[in-house]
Amino acid sequence: MALHRIKDFDPDYRSHFEEQKYILEYDLYSGSEKIGSVKDLLVDDNGKFRYLVIHTGSWIFGKNVLLPIGRAQIDNKKHCVYVNGLTRAQAEALPEYQEGMTVDYDQEERVRGVYRPMAVAPLDTSAPLETAPAAYDRNTYNYDRDADLYNLNDQNHESLKLYEERLIASKTRQKTGEVSIGKRVETETARVSVPVEKERVVIERTTPVNAGTTVAPDADAFAEGEVARVEVYEETPDIHKEAFVREEVRVRKEVNQQTVQAEEQLRREELDVNTQGRPVVDKGIDSRSSQRSK
């Protein structure tokens, strides 16, 4: 399984450490002697801690070595890491780790070969005494084979995290529909009334006052070709269509805001301290209360 530097595996790794537990800034002690400091942290493909990268400082001329996470005893109160039993000779026997290098199976085996004599494996009483450990190679090795090297000892790292849920409100913008504005032509029958005038000729016959009176011989009596002409007119309707602007339509959008109320049940873990006898227990200071009082 490949190993990765914590900052390469998760660039946001700092957010996963509480301020007082940011072990990449802790000093390393063997017993009471300071032998170096924690420089980096290596994790596997699943993000599980496997090695601390230790800078030995002047103890072994600035050599960087790997410390399996299970051999580290982390003291968050003192901001330091302890590794009991590591001697200068053992540290010198460890292969040097160079920043950015790929740690392969062979190098891990060399590291494990130095730390295995320091580990105390639990006795498996269920297995026959004559049964030898199963062989393994680079394809079958699993970190569970060396639990003392890679599992954190809860006795040396006692901590209890209390969790609580919080309600996160966010918004997403999504399309709810579409409005299409267009035109269509509708047809209707319109009627209009136009009064028109027509002239007609009215012929009236009457008896003149001098009817029966003899006319003079030179009068225009019995003259042919005499015609009376009257022009007759009438109006005809002139009906046609004209287009004109009836109204103007403008399309725009408005944003209406409203507050949406949501309600959820949130869980929170509280600490229960159960004691027997008369032990003295320092429950510490609730940092939340101190922050609220500021």
Short mmCIF file of the C-alpha atoms (twelve columns), coordinates in Angstrom:
data_MODEL
# 
_entry.id   MODEL 
# 
loop_
_atom_site.group_PDB 
_atom_site.id 
_atom_site.type_symbol 
_atom_site.label_atom_id 
_atom_site.label_alt_id 
_atom_site.label_comp_id 
_atom_site.label_asym_id 
_atom_site.label_seq_id 
_atom_site.Cartn_x 
_atom_site.Cartn_y 
_atom_site.Cartn_z 
_atom_site.pdbx_PDB_model_num 
ATOM 1   C CA . MET A 1   0.000    0.000   0.000   1 
ATOM 2   C CA . ALA A 2   1.416    3.364   -1.003  1 
ATOM 3   C CA . LEU A 3   2.285    6.009   1.592   1 
ATOM 4   C CA . HIS A 4   1.569    9.718   1.228   1 
ATOM 5   C CA . ARG A 5   2.622    12.867  3.021   1 
ATOM 6   C CA . ILE A 6   -0.362   14.212  4.927   1 
ATOM 7   C CA . LYS A 7   -0.238   17.554  3.094   1 
ATOM 8   C CA . ASP A 8   -0.258   15.767  -0.285  1 
ATOM 9   C CA . PHE A 9   -3.055   13.389  0.704   1 
ATOM 10  C CA . ASP A 10  -5.260   16.137  2.123   1 
ATOM 11  C CA . PRO A 11  -4.217   19.777  1.495   1 
ATOM 12  C CA . ASP A 12  -6.787   20.823  4.106   1 
ATOM 13  C CA . TYR A 13  -5.281   18.521  6.725   1 
ATOM 14  C CA . ARG A 14  -4.835   21.320  9.290   1 
ATOM 15  C CA . SER A 15  -8.610   21.563  9.759   1 
ATOM 16  C CA . HIS A 16  -8.672   17.967  11.045  1 
ATOM 17  C CA . PHE A 17  -6.339   18.717  13.954  1 
ATOM 18  C CA . GLU A 18  -7.436   20.523  17.049  1 
ATOM 19  C CA . GLU A 19  -5.099   23.387  17.825  1 
ATOM 20  C CA . GLN A 20  -3.579   21.607  20.825  1 
ATOM 21  C CA . LYS A 21  -3.117   18.360  18.877  1 
ATOM 22  C CA . TYR A 22  -1.254   19.551  15.830  1 
ATOM 23  C CA . ILE A 23  1.512    16.960  16.243  1 
ATOM 24  C CA . LEU A 24  3.537    18.178  13.257  1 
ATOM 25  C CA . GLU A 25  4.897    20.838  15.605  1 
ATOM 26  C CA . TYR A 26  5.700    18.570  18.584  1 
ATOM 27  C CA . ASP A 27  9.156    17.716  19.961  1 
ATOM 28  C CA . LEU A 28  10.276   14.070  20.260  1 
ATOM 29  C CA . TYR A 29  11.703   12.610  23.478  1 
ATOM 30  C CA . SER A 30  13.272   9.288   24.299  1 
ATOM 31  C CA . GLY A 31  12.793   9.091   28.034  1 
ATOM 32  C CA . SER A 32  13.757   12.544  29.300  1 
ATOM 33  C CA . GLU A 33  16.141   13.296  26.434  1 
ATOM 34  C CA . LYS A 34  14.980   15.394  23.511  1 
ATOM 35  C CA . ILE A 35  16.124   13.616  20.385  1 
ATOM 36  C CA . GLY A 36  14.327   15.559  17.642  1 
ATOM 37  C CA . SER A 37  11.023   16.868  16.419  1 
ATOM 38  C CA . VAL A 38  8.077    15.738  14.318  1 
ATOM 39  C CA . LYS A 39  8.581    16.979  10.778  1 
ATOM 40  C CA . ASP A 40  5.886    15.211  8.750   1 
ATOM 41  C CA . LEU A 41  3.218    12.546  8.866   1 
ATOM 42  C CA . LEU A 42  2.751    9.645   6.414   1 
ATOM 43  C CA . VAL A 43  -0.662   8.084   5.768   1 
ATOM 44  C CA . ASP A 44  -1.774   5.136   3.653   1 
ATOM 45  C CA . ASP A 45  -4.304   5.112   0.804   1 
ATOM 46  C CA . ASN A 46  -7.137   5.077   3.353   1 
ATOM 47  C CA . GLY A 47  -5.811   8.125   5.196   1 
ATOM 48  C CA . LYS A 48  -4.760   6.099   8.250   1 
ATOM 49  C CA . PHE A 49  -1.673   7.331   10.134  1 
ATOM 50  C CA . ARG A 50  1.325    5.025   9.626   1 
ATOM 51  C CA . TYR A 51  4.550    6.926   10.329  1 
ATOM 52  C CA . LEU A 52  5.823    10.086  11.932  1 
ATOM 53  C CA . VAL A 53  8.763    11.602  10.076  1 
ATOM 54  C CA . ILE A 54  11.288   12.489  12.781  1 
ATOM 55  C CA . HIS A 55  14.047   15.061  12.373  1 
ATOM 56  C CA . THR A 56  16.743   13.948  14.820  1 
ATOM 57  C CA . GLY A 57  18.370   17.367  15.032  1 
ATOM 58  C CA . SER A 58  21.880   17.289  16.441  1 
ATOM 59  C CA . TRP A 59  21.266   13.895  18.079  1 
ATOM 60  C CA . ILE A 60  22.330   12.075  14.893  1 
ATOM 61  C CA . PHE A 61  23.499   14.969  12.751  1 
ATOM 62  C CA . GLY A 62  20.098   15.993  11.420  1 
ATOM 63  C CA . LYS A 63  18.997   12.626  10.081  1 
ATOM 64  C CA . ASN A 64  15.328   12.121  9.155   1 
ATOM 65  C CA . VAL A 65  13.887   8.734   10.141  1 
ATOM 66  C CA . LEU A 66  10.463   7.060   10.290  1 
ATOM 67  C CA . LEU A 67  8.690    6.293   13.539  1 
ATOM 68  C CA . PRO A 68  5.678    3.910   13.336  1 
ATOM 69  C CA . ILE A 69  2.681    5.682   14.805  1 
ATOM 70  C CA . GLY A 70  2.045    2.857   17.290  1 
ATOM 71  C CA . ARG A 71  5.446    3.425   18.947  1 
ATOM 72  C CA . ALA A 72  4.648    7.079   19.594  1 
ATOM 73  C CA . GLN A 73  3.141    8.251   22.861  1 
ATOM 74  C CA . ILE A 74  1.550    11.619  22.188  1 
ATOM 75  C CA . ASP A 75  1.237    14.071  25.073  1 
ATOM 76  C CA . ASN A 76  -1.042   16.863  23.928  1 
ATOM 77  C CA . LYS A 77  -0.749   18.805  27.155  1 
ATOM 78  C CA . LYS A 78  3.043    19.077  26.890  1 
ATOM 79  C CA . HIS A 79  2.990    19.257  23.081  1 
ATOM 80  C CA . CYS A 80  5.495    16.483  22.675  1 
ATOM 81  C CA . VAL A 81  5.856    12.874  21.518  1 
ATOM 82  C CA . TYR A 82  7.622    10.155  23.516  1 
ATOM 83  C CA . VAL A 83  9.239    7.014   22.164  1 
ATOM 84  C CA . ASN A 84  10.568   4.884   25.004  1 
ATOM 85  C CA . GLY A 85  13.497   2.544   24.428  1 
ATOM 86  C CA . LEU A 86  14.815   4.037   21.200  1 
ATOM 87  C CA . THR A 87  18.601   4.168   21.442  1 
ATOM 88  C CA . ARG A 88  21.087   6.109   19.400  1 
ATOM 89  C CA . ALA A 89  22.332   2.872   17.855  1 
ATOM 90  C CA . GLN A 90  18.844   1.896   16.761  1 
ATOM 91  C CA . ALA A 91  18.191   5.343   15.305  1 
ATOM 92  C CA . GLU A 92  21.461   5.160   13.378  1 
ATOM 93  C CA . ALA A 93  20.387   1.760   12.011  1 
ATOM 94  C CA . LEU A 94  17.149   3.203   10.640  1 
ATOM 95  C CA . PRO A 95  17.168   4.032   6.897   1 
ATOM 96  C CA . GLU A 96  17.229   7.745   6.223   1 
ATOM 97  C CA . TYR A 97  14.051   9.323   4.926   1 
ATOM 98  C CA . GLN A 98  14.442   12.107  2.404   1 
ATOM 99  C CA . GLU A 99  11.620   14.551  1.804   1 
ATOM 100 C CA . GLY A 100 9.438    13.583  -1.133  1 
ATOM 101 C CA . MET A 101 10.913   10.090  -1.526  1 
ATOM 102 C CA . THR A 102 8.725    7.059   -2.206  1 
ATOM 103 C CA . VAL A 103 8.746    4.648   0.722   1 
ATOM 104 C CA . ASP A 104 8.627    1.117   -0.699  1 
ATOM 105 C CA . TYR A 105 8.081    -2.253  0.946   1 
ATOM 106 C CA . ASP A 106 11.797   -2.980  1.353   1 
ATOM 107 C CA . GLN A 107 12.442   0.267   3.205   1 
ATOM 108 C CA . GLU A 108 9.438    -0.348  5.472   1 
ATOM 109 C CA . GLU A 109 10.786   -3.815  6.279   1 
ATOM 110 C CA . ARG A 110 14.110   -2.265  7.320   1 
ATOM 111 C CA . VAL A 111 12.217   0.163   9.564   1 
ATOM 112 C CA . ARG A 112 10.105   -2.616  11.042  1 
ATOM 113 C CA . GLY A 113 13.225   -4.708  11.638  1 
ATOM 114 C CA . VAL A 114 14.560   -1.993  13.966  1 
ATOM 115 C CA . TYR A 115 11.321   -1.424  15.905  1 
ATOM 116 C CA . ARG A 116 10.018   -5.013  16.187  1 
ATOM 117 C CA . PRO A 117 12.399   -5.963  19.046  1 
ATOM 118 C CA . MET A 118 10.992   -2.993  20.977  1 
ATOM 119 C CA . ALA A 119 7.364    -4.109  20.461  1 
ATOM 120 C CA . VAL A 120 5.643    -6.559  22.770  1 
ATOM 121 C CA . ALA A 121 3.112    -8.618  20.856  1 
ATOM 122 C CA . PRO A 122 0.142    -10.029 22.819  1 
ATOM 123 C CA . LEU A 123 0.225    -13.761 23.385  1 
ATOM 124 C CA . ASP A 124 -2.268   -15.677 21.279  1 
ATOM 125 C CA . THR A 125 -3.356   -18.461 23.646  1 
ATOM 126 C CA . SER A 126 -5.728   -19.937 21.072  1 
ATOM 127 C CA . ALA A 127 -2.924   -20.956 18.695  1 
ATOM 128 C CA . PRO A 128 -0.843   -24.101 19.265  1 
ATOM 129 C CA . LEU A 129 2.619    -23.402 20.614  1 
ATOM 130 C CA . GLU A 130 4.295    -25.192 17.742  1 
ATOM 131 C CA . THR A 131 2.495    -23.048 15.153  1 
ATOM 132 C CA . ALA A 132 4.904    -20.610 13.468  1 
ATOM 133 C CA . PRO A 133 3.777    -17.247 12.083  1 
ATOM 134 C CA . ALA A 134 2.589    -17.459 8.524   1 
ATOM 135 C CA . ALA A 135 5.067    -16.204 5.947   1 
ATOM 136 C CA . TYR A 136 4.324    -13.039 4.002   1 
ATOM 137 C CA . ASP A 137 5.765    -11.003 1.176   1 
ATOM 138 C CA . ARG A 138 5.266    -7.587  -0.387  1 
ATOM 139 C CA . ASN A 139 1.975    -8.747  -1.924  1 
ATOM 140 C CA . THR A 140 0.450    -10.297 1.206   1 
ATOM 141 C CA . TYR A 141 1.755    -8.042  4.000   1 
ATOM 142 C CA . ASN A 142 -0.851   -6.200  6.053   1 
ATOM 143 C CA . TYR A 143 -0.219   -3.589  8.737   1 
ATOM 144 C CA . ASP A 144 -2.374   -5.611  11.129  1 
ATOM 145 C CA . ARG A 145 0.514    -8.078  11.396  1 
ATOM 146 C CA . ASP A 146 2.409    -5.442  13.386  1 
ATOM 147 C CA . ALA A 147 -0.411   -4.021  15.485  1 
ATOM 148 C CA . ASP A 148 2.060    -2.806  18.137  1 
ATOM 149 C CA . LEU A 149 3.779    -0.701  15.508  1 
ATOM 150 C CA . TYR A 150 0.782    0.783   13.718  1 
ATOM 151 C CA . ASN A 151 -2.122   0.868   16.176  1 
ATOM 152 C CA . LEU A 152 -2.306   3.723   18.658  1 
ATOM 153 C CA . ASN A 153 -2.245   2.550   22.253  1 
ATOM 154 C CA . ASP A 154 -5.411   3.908   23.868  1 
ATOM 155 C CA . GLN A 155 -3.764   3.709   27.281  1 
ATOM 156 C CA . ASN A 156 -1.102   6.183   26.176  1 
ATOM 157 C CA . HIS A 157 -3.432   8.302   24.044  1 
ATOM 158 C CA . GLU A 158 -6.596   8.510   26.060  1 
ATOM 159 C CA . SER A 159 -8.911   11.011  24.511  1 
ATOM 160 C CA . LEU A 160 -12.619  11.227  24.006  1 
ATOM 161 C CA . LYS A 161 -14.171  13.437  21.373  1 
ATOM 162 C CA . LEU A 162 -17.671  14.762  21.883  1 
ATOM 163 C CA . TYR A 163 -19.627  15.451  18.746  1 
ATOM 164 C CA . GLU A 164 -22.658  17.534  18.041  1 
ATOM 165 C CA . GLU A 165 -24.681  18.213  14.953  1 
ATOM 166 C CA . ARG A 166 -25.298  21.630  13.543  1 
ATOM 167 C CA . LEU A 167 -27.766  22.800  10.948  1 
ATOM 168 C CA . ILE A 168 -26.196  24.060  7.731   1 
ATOM 169 C CA . ALA A 169 -28.333  26.245  5.488   1 
ATOM 170 C CA . SER A 170 -27.409  26.697  1.867   1 
ATOM 171 C CA . LYS A 171 -29.111  27.602  -1.369  1 
ATOM 172 C CA . THR A 172 -29.074  26.075  -4.821  1 
ATOM 173 C CA . ARG A 173 -30.265  27.870  -7.926  1 
ATOM 174 C CA . GLN A 174 -32.384  25.768  -10.255 1 
ATOM 175 C CA . LYS A 175 -34.546  26.416  -13.279 1 
ATOM 176 C CA . THR A 176 -38.243  26.226  -12.449 1 
ATOM 177 C CA . GLY A 177 -39.684  27.098  -15.844 1 
ATOM 178 C CA . GLU A 178 -39.468  29.219  -18.949 1 
ATOM 179 C CA . VAL A 179 -41.692  31.975  -20.354 1 
ATOM 180 C CA . SER A 180 -41.805  32.470  -24.118 1 
ATOM 181 C CA . ILE A 181 -43.318  35.735  -25.424 1 
ATOM 182 C CA . GLY A 182 -44.439  35.788  -29.070 1 
ATOM 183 C CA . LYS A 183 -47.123  37.119  -31.423 1 
ATOM 184 C CA . ARG A 184 -49.927  35.476  -33.331 1 
ATOM 185 C CA . VAL A 185 -52.475  36.830  -35.818 1 
ATOM 186 C CA . GLU A 186 -56.148  36.495  -35.056 1 
ATOM 187 C CA . THR A 187 -58.860  37.279  -37.609 1 
ATOM 188 C CA . GLU A 188 -62.281  38.745  -36.904 1 
ATOM 189 C CA . THR A 189 -65.073  40.163  -39.069 1 
ATOM 190 C CA . ALA A 190 -65.641  43.898  -38.693 1 
ATOM 191 C CA . ARG A 191 -68.695  45.742  -39.904 1 
ATOM 192 C CA . VAL A 192 -68.944  49.429  -40.744 1 
ATOM 193 C CA . SER A 193 -71.835  51.577  -41.944 1 
ATOM 194 C CA . VAL A 194 -71.218  54.364  -44.464 1 
ATOM 195 C CA . PRO A 195 -74.157  56.565  -45.578 1 
ATOM 196 C CA . VAL A 196 -74.031  57.303  -49.334 1 
ATOM 197 C CA . GLU A 197 -76.091  59.629  -51.502 1 
ATOM 198 C CA . LYS A 198 -77.535  58.868  -54.929 1 
ATOM 199 C CA . GLU A 199 -79.195  61.427  -57.197 1 
ATOM 200 C CA . ARG A 200 -82.274  60.531  -59.178 1 
ATOM 201 C CA . VAL A 201 -84.189  62.434  -61.806 1 
ATOM 202 C CA . VAL A 202 -87.779  63.342  -61.032 1 
ATOM 203 C CA . ILE A 203 -89.981  64.349  -63.951 1 
ATOM 204 C CA . GLU A 204 -93.041  66.372  -62.983 1 
ATOM 205 C CA . ARG A 205 -95.789  67.359  -65.367 1 
ATOM 206 C CA . THR A 206 -98.008  70.416  -64.578 1 
ATOM 207 C CA . THR A 207 -100.517 72.588  -66.435 1 
ATOM 208 C CA . PRO A 208 -99.120  76.098  -66.929 1 
ATOM 209 C CA . VAL A 209 -101.217 79.145  -66.155 1 
ATOM 210 C CA . ASN A 210 -101.400 80.255  -69.815 1 
ATOM 211 C CA . ALA A 211 -102.555 76.931  -71.002 1 
ATOM 212 C CA . GLY A 212 -104.906 77.296  -74.011 1 
ATOM 213 C CA . THR A 213 -103.369 80.587  -75.154 1 
ATOM 214 C CA . THR A 214 -102.499 80.850  -78.846 1 
ATOM 215 C CA . VAL A 215 -98.802  81.177  -79.472 1 
ATOM 216 C CA . ALA A 216 -97.208  83.384  -82.098 1 
ATOM 217 C CA . PRO A 217 -96.331  81.937  -85.496 1 
ATOM 218 C CA . ASP A 218 -92.599  82.455  -84.858 1 
ATOM 219 C CA . ALA A 219 -92.642  80.503  -81.566 1 
ATOM 220 C CA . ASP A 220 -90.396  77.420  -81.183 1 
ATOM 221 C CA . ALA A 221 -93.333  75.120  -81.395 1 
ATOM 222 C CA . PHE A 222 -92.898  71.730  -82.897 1 
ATOM 223 C CA . ALA A 223 -89.141  72.140  -83.138 1 
ATOM 224 C CA . GLU A 224 -87.388  68.818  -83.124 1 
ATOM 225 C CA . GLY A 225 -84.085  68.113  -81.430 1 
ATOM 226 C CA . GLU A 226 -84.721  70.135  -78.287 1 
ATOM 227 C CA . VAL A 227 -83.250  68.298  -75.334 1 
ATOM 228 C CA . ALA A 228 -82.994  69.136  -71.586 1 
ATOM 229 C CA . ARG A 229 -79.910  67.531  -69.952 1 
ATOM 230 C CA . VAL A 230 -79.523  66.878  -66.202 1 
ATOM 231 C CA . GLU A 231 -76.335  65.311  -64.731 1 
ATOM 232 C CA . VAL A 232 -77.030  62.668  -62.131 1 
ATOM 233 C CA . TYR A 233 -74.432  61.775  -59.401 1 
ATOM 234 C CA . GLU A 234 -74.209  59.170  -56.666 1 
ATOM 235 C CA . GLU A 235 -71.674  58.364  -53.893 1 
ATOM 236 C CA . THR A 236 -69.881  55.037  -53.671 1 
ATOM 237 C CA . PRO A 237 -68.290  53.805  -50.414 1 
ATOM 238 C CA . ASP A 238 -64.464  53.634  -50.221 1 
ATOM 239 C CA . ILE A 239 -63.613  50.947  -47.594 1 
ATOM 240 C CA . HIS A 240 -60.022  49.750  -47.010 1 
ATOM 241 C CA . LYS A 241 -57.783  48.559  -44.103 1 
ATOM 242 C CA . GLU A 242 -54.930  50.378  -42.347 1 
ATOM 243 C CA . ALA A 243 -52.432  48.967  -39.760 1 
ATOM 244 C CA . PHE A 244 -51.531  50.984  -36.704 1 
ATOM 245 C CA . VAL A 245 -49.700  50.450  -33.369 1 
ATOM 246 C CA . ARG A 246 -52.189  49.304  -30.776 1 
ATOM 247 C CA . GLU A 247 -49.879  48.789  -27.737 1 
ATOM 248 C CA . GLU A 248 -46.261  48.051  -26.766 1 
ATOM 249 C CA . VAL A 249 -45.244  45.078  -24.608 1 
ATOM 250 C CA . ARG A 250 -42.087  45.105  -22.464 1 
ATOM 251 C CA . VAL A 251 -40.723  41.935  -20.828 1 
ATOM 252 C CA . ARG A 252 -38.538  42.032  -17.669 1 
ATOM 253 C CA . LYS A 253 -37.823  39.942  -14.567 1 
ATOM 254 C CA . GLU A 254 -38.247  40.791  -10.911 1 
ATOM 255 C CA . VAL A 255 -36.706  38.951  -7.947  1 
ATOM 256 C CA . ASN A 256 -38.990  38.357  -5.004  1 
ATOM 257 C CA . GLN A 257 -37.382  37.315  -1.724  1 
ATOM 258 C CA . GLN A 258 -38.923  35.151  0.915   1 
ATOM 259 C CA . THR A 259 -37.628  33.429  4.031   1 
ATOM 260 C CA . VAL A 260 -38.001  29.674  4.206   1 
ATOM 261 C CA . GLN A 261 -38.162  28.214  7.696   1 
ATOM 262 C CA . ALA A 262 -36.672  24.762  8.367   1 
ATOM 263 C CA . GLU A 263 -36.616  22.716  11.522  1 
ATOM 264 C CA . GLU A 264 -34.494  19.664  12.334  1 
ATOM 265 C CA . GLN A 265 -33.637  17.606  15.386  1 
ATOM 266 C CA . LEU A 266 -29.939  18.058  16.259  1 
ATOM 267 C CA . ARG A 267 -27.966  15.616  18.367  1 
ATOM 268 C CA . ARG A 268 -25.161  16.479  20.768  1 
ATOM 269 C CA . GLU A 269 -22.955  14.298  22.876  1 
ATOM 270 C CA . GLU A 270 -22.409  15.231  26.509  1 
ATOM 271 C CA . LEU A 271 -19.701  13.895  28.758  1 
ATOM 272 C CA . ASP A 272 -20.684  11.448  31.511  1 
ATOM 273 C CA . VAL A 273 -18.087  10.961  34.244  1 
ATOM 274 C CA . ASN A 274 -18.693  7.866   36.369  1 
ATOM 275 C CA . THR A 275 -16.415  7.280   39.344  1 
ATOM 276 C CA . GLN A 276 -16.051  4.569   41.948  1 
ATOM 277 C CA . GLY A 277 -14.632  5.194   45.349  1 
ATOM 278 C CA . ARG A 278 -13.193  8.631   46.068  1 
ATOM 279 C CA . PRO A 279 -10.885  9.498   43.140  1 
ATOM 280 C CA . VAL A 280 -9.831   13.073  42.511  1 
ATOM 281 C CA . VAL A 281 -11.008  14.035  39.034  1 
ATOM 282 C CA . ASP A 282 -10.053  17.271  37.347  1 
ATOM 283 C CA . LYS A 283 -12.790  17.804  34.759  1 
ATOM 284 C CA . GLY A 284 -10.909  20.687  33.160  1 
ATOM 285 C CA . ILE A 285 -12.219  24.001  31.898  1 
ATOM 286 C CA . ASP A 286 -14.933  24.179  29.307  1 
ATOM 287 C CA . SER A 287 -13.293  26.181  26.506  1 
ATOM 288 C CA . ARG A 288 -16.703  26.993  25.103  1 
ATOM 289 C CA . SER A 289 -17.682  28.842  28.269  1 
ATOM 290 C CA . SER A 290 -14.450  30.814  28.260  1 
ATOM 291 C CA . GLN A 291 -14.981  31.798  24.657  1 
ATOM 292 C CA . ARG A 292 -18.558  32.917  25.334  1 
ATOM 293 C CA . SER A 293 -17.389  35.071  28.237  1 
ATOM 294 C CA . LYS A 294 -14.974  37.026  26.042  1 
# 
